[in-house]
Amino acid sequence: MSTRQDAIEDQNRRMLRARDAMDRTYAEPLDIPALARIAHVSESHFIRAFAATFHETPHRYLQRRRVERAMYLLRNTDRPVTEICFQVGFSSLGTFSRTFTAIVGETPTAHRRRGPIAPVPGCFVMAWTRPSATDRTAGSDRAIEQFRISSRPEPRRRFKS
Amino acid sequence: MINSVLQSQIFVLDQDQALDFYVNKLGFEVAEDIDFGFMRWLTVHPAGQPDRKVLLERPGPPALDEQTAAQVRDLLTKGAMGGWLLFTTDDAQATHDELVARGVEIADGPNRQPYGIDFGVRDPFGNRIRIGQLAELSRPLTAEDFAAQS
């Protein structure tokens, strides 16, 4: 085992730790100093190292996380778009709509019309329906279609409490 | 026909460290720890469930060449290896608090879900572990249940 490989693996784990933190607190403002502390690196090194590890900047990753959460809330709740925009961490409706449309390839309202996402554990929804960083429309559309097909509504019944 | 899951496998960077984490932190028991010289067969299971074992395998020769092992280790530490284990508990909050007290890294949660309460943990290498207290359900969940939850 080379020392260089050790260093890369150690850095991977520290970046993953910071990414987990972003997944937990996505609705809060992007706090590079706090994330850099979690990763035990300087702020400027954090952004570089994160991008080298996951092939996108922390800012971009956070945007995709927020958009994924917005996609979920649009399809699975009837909350107003404005409320969802703020709930996932955007502070302006204009920025939200622009970012959402650029990443997903359709507007929040058009996305809402796709209907509810299939019931699977939340961690998989978060991982699988997050819009692709590279294959923007094709990848997302395939995932969206899969989730839609498998989520045919069932008759409404009450939970046993 | 096939009637049970007996063993699963995940990759770990260091088997001693894995042993410490899975046994001393998560409270698992060692099923087999056999040193073949060229490799070490190490399996663990949750306390009281010896029929569901997890093999903790170190990526490397002779199974994997050095370069491939390095790729596996890279993916593992980025959280991108398949390794994903889901365990159940009777009390997610209590288990969560106990693991925090033992210094376990909590990735997220505890979260209230339509299917119960769960939280996520990373093992020291990046493997994703989920621990859930499952609700008793009288029927399959639907998207509506998840909508009501969010």
Tab-separated table of N, CA and C in Angstrom, chain B residues 18-105:
chain	number	residue	atom	x	y	z
B	18	ALA	N	-12.286	-3.380	11.194
B	18	ALA	CA	-13.669	-3.796	10.944
B	18	ALA	C	-14.202	-4.593	12.136
B	19	LEU	N	-13.366	-5.458	12.654
B	19	LEU	CA	-13.738	-6.278	13.810
B	19	LEU	C	-14.070	-5.379	14.995
B	20	ASP	N	-13.236	-4.393	15.218
B	20	ASP	CA	-13.469	-3.466	16.329
B	20	ASP	C	-14.803	-2.743	16.136
B	21	PHE	N	-15.061	-2.295	14.901
B	21	PHE	CA	-16.291	-1.546	14.652
B	21	PHE	C	-17.527	-2.432	14.784
B	22	TYR	N	-17.532	-3.550	14.081
B	22	TYR	CA	-18.747	-4.372	14.061
B	22	TYR	C	-18.993	-5.077	15.403
B	23	VAL	N	-17.934	-5.438	16.112
B	23	VAL	CA	-18.105	-6.148	17.392
B	23	VAL	C	-18.205	-5.164	18.559
B	24	ASN	N	-17.210	-4.282	18.693
B	24	ASN	CA	-17.190	-3.417	19.880
B	24	ASN	C	-18.139	-2.229	19.788
B	25	LYS	N	-18.417	-1.763	18.574
B	25	LYS	CA	-19.311	-0.606	18.452
B	25	LYS	C	-20.749	-1.050	18.176
B	26	LEU	N	-20.935	-1.894	17.143
B	26	LEU	CA	-22.297	-2.295	16.784
B	26	LEU	C	-22.811	-3.471	17.612
B	27	GLY	N	-21.916	-4.135	18.341
B	27	GLY	CA	-22.355	-5.233	19.205
B	27	GLY	C	-22.560	-6.563	18.492
B	28	PHE	N	-21.923	-6.737	17.330
B	28	PHE	CA	-22.038	-8.001	16.612
B	28	PHE	C	-21.174	-9.066	17.274
B	29	GLU	N	-21.381	-10.314	16.836
B	29	GLU	CA	-20.540	-11.413	17.314
B	29	GLU	C	-19.765	-11.995	16.131
B	30	VAL	N	-18.591	-12.527	16.436
B	30	VAL	CA	-17.779	-13.146	15.381
B	30	VAL	C	-18.309	-14.544	15.105
B	31	ALA	N	-18.569	-14.852	13.856
B	31	ALA	CA	-18.995	-16.202	13.481
B	31	ALA	C	-17.764	-17.044	13.155
B	32	GLU	N	-16.943	-16.560	12.232
B	32	GLU	CA	-15.721	-17.277	11.868
B	32	GLU	C	-14.582	-16.281	11.687
B	33	ASP	N	-13.440	-16.647	12.161
B	33	ASP	CA	-12.247	-15.836	11.942
B	33	ASP	C	-11.108	-16.813	11.654
B	34	ILE	N	-10.937	-17.106	10.377
B	34	ILE	CA	-9.995	-18.150	9.968
B	34	ILE	C	-8.874	-17.543	9.135
B	35	ASP	N	-7.653	-17.757	9.585
B	35	ASP	CA	-6.505	-17.217	8.862
B	35	ASP	C	-5.961	-18.270	7.901
B	36	PHE	N	-6.148	-18.034	6.606
B	36	PHE	CA	-5.614	-18.946	5.600
B	36	PHE	C	-4.216	-18.543	5.168
B	37	GLY	N	-3.655	-17.551	5.835
B	37	GLY	CA	-2.347	-17.074	5.425
B	37	GLY	C	-2.474	-16.039	4.333
B	38	PHE	N	-2.884	-16.478	3.145
B	38	PHE	CA	-3.029	-15.531	2.029
B	38	PHE	C	-4.285	-14.694	2.168
B	39	MET	N	-5.241	-15.191	2.979
B	39	MET	CA	-6.413	-14.367	3.268
B	39	MET	C	-7.052	-14.786	4.578
B	40	ARG	N	-7.884	-13.894	5.097
B	40	ARG	CA	-8.526	-14.139	6.382
B	40	ARG	C	-10.034	-14.136	6.196
B	41	TRP	N	-10.647	-15.264	6.469
B	41	TRP	CA	-12.106	-15.419	6.346
B	41	TRP	C	-12.734	-14.907	7.644
B	42	LEU	N	-13.375	-13.746	7.566
B	42	LEU	CA	-13.900	-13.108	8.768
B	42	LEU	C	-15.384	-12.830	8.582
B	43	THR	N	-16.218	-13.511	9.360
B	43	THR	CA	-17.657	-13.255	9.279
B	43	THR	C	-18.202	-12.862	10.646
B	44	VAL	N	-19.198	-11.996	10.628
B	44	VAL	CA	-19.845	-11.548	11.865
B	44	VAL	C	-21.359	-11.646	11.684
B	45	HIS	N	-22.074	-11.590	12.794
B	45	HIS	CA	-23.537	-11.567	12.720
B	45	HIS	C	-24.073	-10.778	13.896
B	46	PRO	N	-25.270	-10.203	13.750
B	46	PRO	CA	-25.865	-9.511	14.888
B	46	PRO	C	-26.036	-10.494	16.050
B	47	ALA	N	-25.894	-9.994	17.279
B	47	ALA	CA	-26.009	-10.867	18.438
B	47	ALA	C	-27.330	-11.625	18.380
B	48	GLY	N	-27.261	-12.930	18.539
B	48	GLY	CA	-28.481	-13.735	18.571
B	48	GLY	C	-28.991	-14.137	17.200
B	49	GLN	N	-28.302	-13.764	16.145
B	49	GLN	CA	-28.774	-14.196	14.818
B	49	GLN	C	-27.642	-14.805	13.987
B	50	PRO	N	-27.198	-15.999	14.412
B	50	PRO	CA	-26.040	-16.629	13.761
B	50	PRO	C	-26.308	-17.111	12.341
B	51	ASP	N	-27.574	-17.111	11.917
B	51	ASP	CA	-27.870	-17.618	10.577
B	51	ASP	C	-27.850	-16.520	9.516
B	52	ARG	N	-27.464	-15.296	9.905
B	52	ARG	CA	-27.320	-14.218	8.912
B	52	ARG	C	-25.938	-13.615	9.089
B	53	LYS	N	-25.006	-14.114	8.323
B	53	LYS	CA	-23.620	-13.694	8.497
B	53	LYS	C	-23.206	-12.678	7.436
B	54	VAL	N	-22.289	-11.814	7.824
B	54	VAL	CA	-21.724	-10.851	6.885
B	54	VAL	C	-20.224	-11.108	6.789
B	55	LEU	N	-19.752	-11.351	5.583
B	55	LEU	CA	-18.321	-11.555	5.353
B	55	LEU	C	-17.645	-10.203	5.203
B	56	LEU	N	-16.629	-9.972	6.003
B	56	LEU	CA	-15.870	-8.716	5.930
B	56	LEU	C	-14.590	-9.003	5.157
B	57	GLU	N	-14.613	-8.679	3.873
B	57	GLU	CA	-13.513	-9.072	2.985
B	57	GLU	C	-12.592	-7.904	2.673
B	58	ARG	N	-11.312	-8.164	2.750
B	58	ARG	CA	-10.332	-7.141	2.383
B	58	ARG	C	-10.034	-7.264	0.892
B	59	PRO	N	-10.231	-6.190	0.135
B	59	PRO	CA	-9.937	-6.288	-1.294
B	59	PRO	C	-8.429	-6.362	-1.517
B	60	GLY	N	-7.973	-7.346	-2.248
B	60	GLY	CA	-6.543	-7.461	-2.515
B	60	GLY	C	-6.214	-8.817	-3.099
B	61	PRO	N	-4.934	-9.050	-3.379
B	61	PRO	CA	-4.528	-10.337	-3.905
B	61	PRO	C	-4.782	-11.449	-2.884
B	62	PRO	N	-5.026	-12.686	-3.277
B	62	PRO	CA	-5.032	-13.149	-4.668
B	62	PRO	C	-6.369	-12.944	-5.394
B	63	ALA	N	-7.413	-12.586	-4.660
B	63	ALA	CA	-8.721	-12.462	-5.323
B	63	ALA	C	-8.708	-11.315	-6.329
B	64	LEU	N	-8.113	-10.196	-5.937
B	64	LEU	CA	-8.057	-9.029	-6.811
B	64	LEU	C	-6.604	-8.613	-6.997
B	65	ASP	N	-6.241	-8.232	-8.193
B	65	ASP	CA	-4.908	-7.696	-8.404
B	65	ASP	C	-4.812	-6.342	-7.729
B	66	GLU	N	-3.588	-5.880	-7.514
B	66	GLU	CA	-3.364	-4.660	-6.747
B	66	GLU	C	-4.111	-3.457	-7.327
B	67	GLN	N	-4.092	-3.369	-8.655
B	67	GLN	CA	-4.722	-2.199	-9.290
B	67	GLN	C	-6.236	-2.217	-9.113
B	68	THR	N	-6.826	-3.405	-9.282
B	68	THR	CA	-8.279	-3.519	-9.114
B	68	THR	C	-8.646	-3.260	-7.664
B	69	ALA	N	-7.845	-3.802	-6.742
B	69	ALA	CA	-8.099	-3.580	-5.318
B	69	ALA	C	-8.068	-2.090	-4.999
B	70	ALA	N	-7.134	-1.387	-5.625
B	70	ALA	CA	-7.036	0.057	-5.385
B	70	ALA	C	-8.300	0.762	-5.866
B	71	GLN	N	-8.843	0.293	-6.991
B	71	GLN	CA	-10.091	0.889	-7.495
B	71	GLN	C	-11.249	0.616	-6.545
B	72	VAL	N	-11.300	-0.622	-6.035
B	72	VAL	CA	-12.362	-0.976	-5.083
B	72	VAL	C	-12.250	-0.099	-3.835
B	73	ARG	N	-11.014	0.064	-3.347
B	73	ARG	CA	-10.811	0.871	-2.135
B	73	ARG	C	-11.205	2.325	-2.378
B	74	ASP	N	-10.906	2.800	-3.566
B	74	ASP	CA	-11.262	4.182	-3.905
B	74	ASP	C	-12.784	4.356	-3.874
B	75	LEU	N	-13.488	3.431	-4.539
B	75	LEU	CA	-14.957	3.511	-4.581
B	75	LEU	C	-15.555	3.351	-3.188
B	76	LEU	N	-14.995	2.413	-2.435
B	76	LEU	CA	-15.490	2.154	-1.077
B	76	LEU	C	-15.422	3.416	-0.221
B	77	THR	N	-14.281	4.079	-0.265
B	77	THR	CA	-14.102	5.254	0.596
B	77	THR	C	-14.893	6.465	0.099
B	78	LYS	N	-15.344	6.407	-1.160
B	78	LYS	CA	-16.229	7.474	-1.646
B	78	LYS	C	-17.685	7.156	-1.347
B	79	GLY	N	-17.948	6.019	-0.733
B	79	GLY	CA	-19.321	5.615	-0.455
B	79	GLY	C	-20.017	5.091	-1.691
B	80	ALA	N	-19.246	4.676	-2.686
B	80	ALA	CA	-19.845	4.273	-3.956
B	80	ALA	C	-19.828	2.764	-4.195
B	81	MET	N	-19.305	1.979	-3.238
B	81	MET	CA	-19.367	0.524	-3.385
B	81	MET	C	-20.791	0.100	-3.065
B	82	GLY	N	-21.186	-1.078	-3.559
B	82	GLY	CA	-22.551	-1.547	-3.315
B	82	GLY	C	-22.864	-1.722	-1.848
B	83	GLY	N	-21.851	-2.044	-1.028
B	83	GLY	CA	-22.066	-2.410	0.382
B	83	GLY	C	-23.137	-1.598	1.074
B	84	TRP	N	-24.244	-2.250	1.341
B	84	TRP	CA	-25.344	-1.582	2.018
B	84	TRP	C	-26.046	-2.626	2.857
B	85	LEU	N	-26.048	-2.397	4.151
B	85	LEU	CA	-26.644	-3.372	5.054
B	85	LEU	C	-27.771	-2.704	5.807
B	86	LEU	N	-28.862	-3.422	5.949
B	86	LEU	CA	-30.009	-2.903	6.699
B	86	LEU	C	-30.268	-3.828	7.878
B	87	PHE	N	-30.238	-3.244	9.066
B	87	PHE	CA	-30.490	-4.029	10.270
B	87	PHE	C	-31.714	-3.484	10.990
B	88	THR	N	-32.315	-4.319	11.807
B	88	THR	CA	-33.475	-3.867	12.571
B	88	THR	C	-33.115	-3.751	14.046
B	89	THR	N	-33.896	-2.942	14.737
B	89	THR	CA	-33.725	-2.771	16.168
B	89	THR	C	-35.111	-2.582	16.780
B	90	ASP	N	-35.239	-2.843	18.079
B	90	ASP	CA	-36.538	-2.647	18.735
B	90	ASP	C	-36.767	-1.182	19.063
B	91	ASP	N	-35.667	-0.430	19.233
B	91	ASP	CA	-35.789	0.966	19.655
B	91	ASP	C	-34.705	1.784	18.950
B	92	ALA	N	-35.097	2.447	17.865
B	92	ALA	CA	-34.118	3.150	17.030
B	92	ALA	C	-33.447	4.293	17.800
B	93	GLN	N	-34.229	5.043	18.552
B	93	GLN	CA	-33.660	6.191	19.266
B	93	GLN	C	-32.628	5.728	20.298
B	94	ALA	N	-32.984	4.707	21.052
B	94	ALA	CA	-32.069	4.204	22.088
B	94	ALA	C	-30.795	3.647	21.447
B	95	THR	N	-30.957	2.920	20.352
B	95	THR	CA	-29.799	2.356	19.662
B	95	THR	C	-28.926	3.477	19.104
B	96	HIS	N	-29.584	4.467	18.519
B	96	HIS	CA	-28.875	5.633	17.989
B	96	HIS	C	-28.041	6.285	19.090
B	97	ASP	N	-28.671	6.551	20.243
B	97	ASP	CA	-27.983	7.242	21.334
B	97	ASP	C	-26.801	6.414	21.852
B	98	GLU	N	-27.008	5.112	21.899
B	98	GLU	CA	-25.945	4.229	22.373
B	98	GLU	C	-24.764	4.246	21.413
B	99	LEU	N	-25.058	4.230	20.117
B	99	LEU	CA	-23.977	4.245	19.124
B	99	LEU	C	-23.237	5.587	19.145
B	100	VAL	N	-23.989	6.668	19.326
B	100	VAL	CA	-23.340	7.986	19.428
B	100	VAL	C	-22.380	7.987	20.611
B	101	ALA	N	-22.849	7.428	21.746
B	101	ALA	CA	-22.018	7.381	22.950
B	101	ALA	C	-20.745	6.568	22.714
B	102	ARG	N	-20.823	5.600	21.813
B	102	ARG	CA	-19.640	4.782	21.509
B	102	ARG	C	-18.788	5.398	20.407
B	103	GLY	N	-19.181	6.585	19.963
B	103	GLY	CA	-18.364	7.289	18.978
B	103	GLY	C	-18.612	6.881	17.539
B	104	VAL	N	-19.762	6.266	17.261
B	104	VAL	CA	-20.074	5.862	15.888
B	104	VAL	C	-20.526	7.081	15.087
B	105	GLU	N	-20.075	7.141	13.840
B	105	GLU	CA	-20.409	8.258	12.962
B	105	GLU	C	-21.816	8.071	12.395
